[in-house]
Structure formats: structure tokens, C-alpha cells
Short mmCIF file of C-alpha atoms in Angstrom, two decimals:
data_model
loop_
_atom_site.label_atom_id
_atom_site.label_comp_id
_atom_site.label_asym_id
_atom_site.label_seq_id
_atom_site.Cartn_x
_atom_site.Cartn_y
_atom_site.Cartn_z
CA MET A 207 81.38 82.39 136.17
CA ASN A 208 82.62 79.80 138.68
CA MET A 209 81.25 80.46 142.14
CA GLY A 210 84.40 79.21 143.91
CA VAL A 211 86.69 81.53 145.81
CA LEU A 212 88.83 82.09 142.71
CA ALA A 213 87.17 84.29 140.13
CA THR A 214 87.03 82.42 136.84
CA ASP A 215 85.22 83.14 133.61
CA ASN A 216 84.62 80.70 130.73
CA ASN A 217 85.47 83.46 128.26
CA LYS A 218 88.85 84.06 129.88
CA VAL A 219 91.87 82.07 130.89
CA THR A 220 92.83 82.48 134.52
CA LEU A 221 96.59 82.27 135.03
CA ILE A 222 98.07 81.96 138.51
CA TYR A 223 101.83 82.39 138.35
CA HIS A 224 104.86 84.03 139.95
CA SER A 225 106.56 86.62 137.75
CA GLY A 226 109.85 86.09 139.58
CA THR A 227 110.30 82.69 137.93
CA THR A 228 111.37 82.04 134.36
CA LEU A 229 108.54 79.54 133.85
CA GLY A 230 106.03 82.04 135.23
CA LYS A 231 107.20 84.83 132.91
CA GLN A 232 107.28 82.57 129.86
CA THR A 233 103.85 81.10 130.59
CA TYR A 234 102.42 84.60 131.01
CA ALA A 235 103.76 85.47 127.54
CA TYR A 236 102.10 82.39 126.00
CA VAL A 237 98.78 83.02 127.71
CA SER A 238 98.85 86.72 126.78
CA ALA A 239 99.34 85.80 123.11
CA SER A 240 96.19 83.66 123.00
CA LYS A 241 92.97 85.04 121.56
CA LYS A 242 91.09 84.40 124.81
CA GLY A 243 90.96 87.10 127.43
CA ILE A 244 93.22 86.65 130.43
CA LEU A 245 92.83 87.11 134.16
CA ALA A 246 96.42 87.01 135.39
CA ILE A 247 97.11 86.60 139.10
CA ASP A 248 100.78 87.23 139.86
CA ALA A 249 101.55 85.68 143.25
CA SER A 250 104.45 88.13 143.66
CA GLN A 251 101.98 91.05 143.56
CA THR A 252 98.69 89.56 144.78
CA LYS A 253 98.27 87.68 148.05
CA ILE A 254 96.70 84.30 147.42
CA THR A 255 94.84 83.11 150.52
CA GLY A 256 95.02 79.66 152.06
CA THR A 257 91.46 79.05 150.90
CA GLN A 258 92.44 79.92 147.33
CA TRP A 259 95.53 77.66 147.47
CA SER A 260 93.25 74.88 148.74
CA GLU A 261 90.86 75.46 145.85
CA ILE A 262 93.79 75.31 143.40
CA ALA A 263 95.04 72.02 144.89
CA GLU A 264 91.53 70.57 144.78
CA GLY A 265 91.09 71.72 141.17
CA LEU A 266 94.32 69.95 140.27
CA LYS A 267 93.18 66.87 142.22
CA GLY A 268 96.30 67.05 144.35
CA SER A 269 97.48 68.27 147.72
CA ILE A 270 98.87 71.59 148.90
CA LYS A 271 102.27 69.91 149.20
CA ASP A 272 102.17 69.25 145.43
CA LEU A 273 101.98 72.99 144.78
CA ILE A 274 105.40 73.62 146.36
CA ASN A 275 108.71 73.29 144.54
CA GLN A 276 110.67 71.44 147.21
CA ASP A 277 113.77 71.60 145.00
CA HIS A 278 113.77 75.41 145.09
CA PRO A 279 116.95 76.73 146.80
CA ASP A 280 114.88 78.86 149.23
CA PHE A 281 112.90 75.80 150.31
CA LYS A 282 116.01 73.64 150.77
CA LYS A 283 117.76 76.42 152.69
CA GLU A 284 114.92 76.71 155.18
CA TYR A 285 113.64 73.13 155.40
CA GLY A 286 116.47 70.89 154.17
CA ASP A 287 116.40 68.07 151.65
CA LYS A 288 114.12 65.56 153.32
CA VAL A 289 111.12 67.37 154.68
CA ASP A 290 107.66 66.22 155.62
CA LEU A 291 105.70 68.87 157.43
CA TYR A 292 102.95 66.39 158.34
CA ASP A 293 99.96 68.54 157.58
CA GLU A 294 98.54 70.69 154.83
CA HIS A 295 98.33 73.72 157.12
CA HIS A 296 102.13 74.02 157.24
CA TYR A 297 102.35 73.84 153.46
CA LEU A 298 99.64 76.51 153.16
CA LYS A 299 101.63 78.82 155.41
CA ILE A 300 104.73 78.28 153.24
CA LEU A 301 102.84 79.25 150.07
CA GLU A 302 101.23 82.26 151.73
CA LYS A 303 104.57 83.57 153.00
CA GLN A 304 106.81 82.44 150.12
CA PRO A 305 104.77 82.33 146.90
CA GLN A 306 107.98 82.09 144.85
CA LEU A 307 108.06 78.44 145.97
CA MET A 308 105.02 77.71 143.80
CA ALA A 309 105.97 74.64 141.74
CA ASN A 310 104.18 75.54 138.50
CA PRO A 311 101.99 78.21 137.00
CA ILE A 312 98.34 77.14 136.99
CA VAL A 313 95.85 77.86 134.24
CA ILE A 314 92.12 77.55 134.58
CA VAL A 315 90.36 77.06 131.24
CA ASP A 316 86.61 76.47 131.12
CA GLY A 317 86.59 75.61 134.83
CA LYS A 318 89.37 73.02 134.53
CA PHE A 319 92.68 73.44 136.36
CA TYR A 320 96.04 72.58 134.77
CA ALA A 321 99.59 72.76 136.11
CA ILE A 322 101.96 74.13 133.46
CA HIS A 323 105.33 72.39 133.28
CA SER A 324 106.49 74.08 130.07
CA PRO A 325 105.16 77.35 128.60
CA SER A 326 103.99 75.57 125.45
CA ASP A 327 101.84 73.19 127.57
CA PHE A 328 99.27 75.95 127.70
CA VAL A 329 98.33 75.64 124.02
CA LYS A 330 97.06 72.07 124.37
CA TYR A 331 94.38 73.19 126.84
CA LEU A 332 92.72 75.63 124.44
CA ASP A 333 90.18 75.11 121.70
CA PRO A 334 91.87 75.48 118.31
CA ASP A 335 89.83 78.62 117.59
CA SER A 336 91.04 80.43 120.70
CA ALA A 337 94.69 79.47 120.80
CA GLY A 338 95.93 82.20 118.49
CA VAL A 339 98.30 79.56 117.18
CA SER A 340 97.89 77.91 113.80
CA ARG A 341 97.24 74.19 114.15
CA ASN A 342 97.69 73.76 110.40
CA PRO A 343 100.52 76.05 109.26
CA ALA A 344 100.07 75.06 105.58
CA LYS A 345 96.78 76.98 105.37
#
């Protein structure tokens, strides 16, 4: 068990997603179909704290700003096309108040963080034995 703020377990996949997005729903379906257990955190139902968002960004080796979909219509409506909020604190507040602006679902597998850009991305982060997907369909 990781002792960070986010509860993770090496026997489970932790999925952080927003069920209000197509990518979030599709990724949840992929993760749910794997043979590993799942700890799903739906940002539309569960408040993710600033500390947790910071831990996610650090796990992805990126910044808080990278976690936000700046092309999302809600973001553009409120902040315009060319925005630079100057500090991470402002981006944290955006994610805390508008989690639907999350750029990508995040999976944590064996303590490693991955941003999911396509639902099928998830499979490449699993051991072949736990994917629930045949790697050799001929057998």
C-alpha cells in the first residue's frame, strides 16, 4: 500500500476519472474488465483535494496545469483561449471546483501513474496475466 495521500494497492488498479466525459466512461469500462481489482475514484462524485491533485501531477512528472483540458468548452468560456494563470494554486482551484475539466483519466498501476489518452491505452500498463485480454488470440 502506497503511503501517499491517494490510497493505492499493488493488487488493484486505481482509476481517477470523470464519469461525465466519454473518455472517462470508456476507460472505466476497460479497467473494470481487467482481472485486477479496481479502486475507482469518480471526480464527479468524490471531491479530490488539492493535495491529491498535486500528488497526481507529481506522479505523472508534470504540473497541475497539465491536468486541465484547456480546450474544454467550459474552460474556454470562463478563461478564454490564451490563458496563463501564473501559479499552480489557481489551477488547483479550477480542478477542485470544476473536475470535469480534468484532461485525462489517470490510472495507478503498481505505484506508477499513467495518463490515459485512449481507453485501450490502459491495457499496455498491465502485466499480461492481469489484463483479462488475450495477448495471443491464436491460443
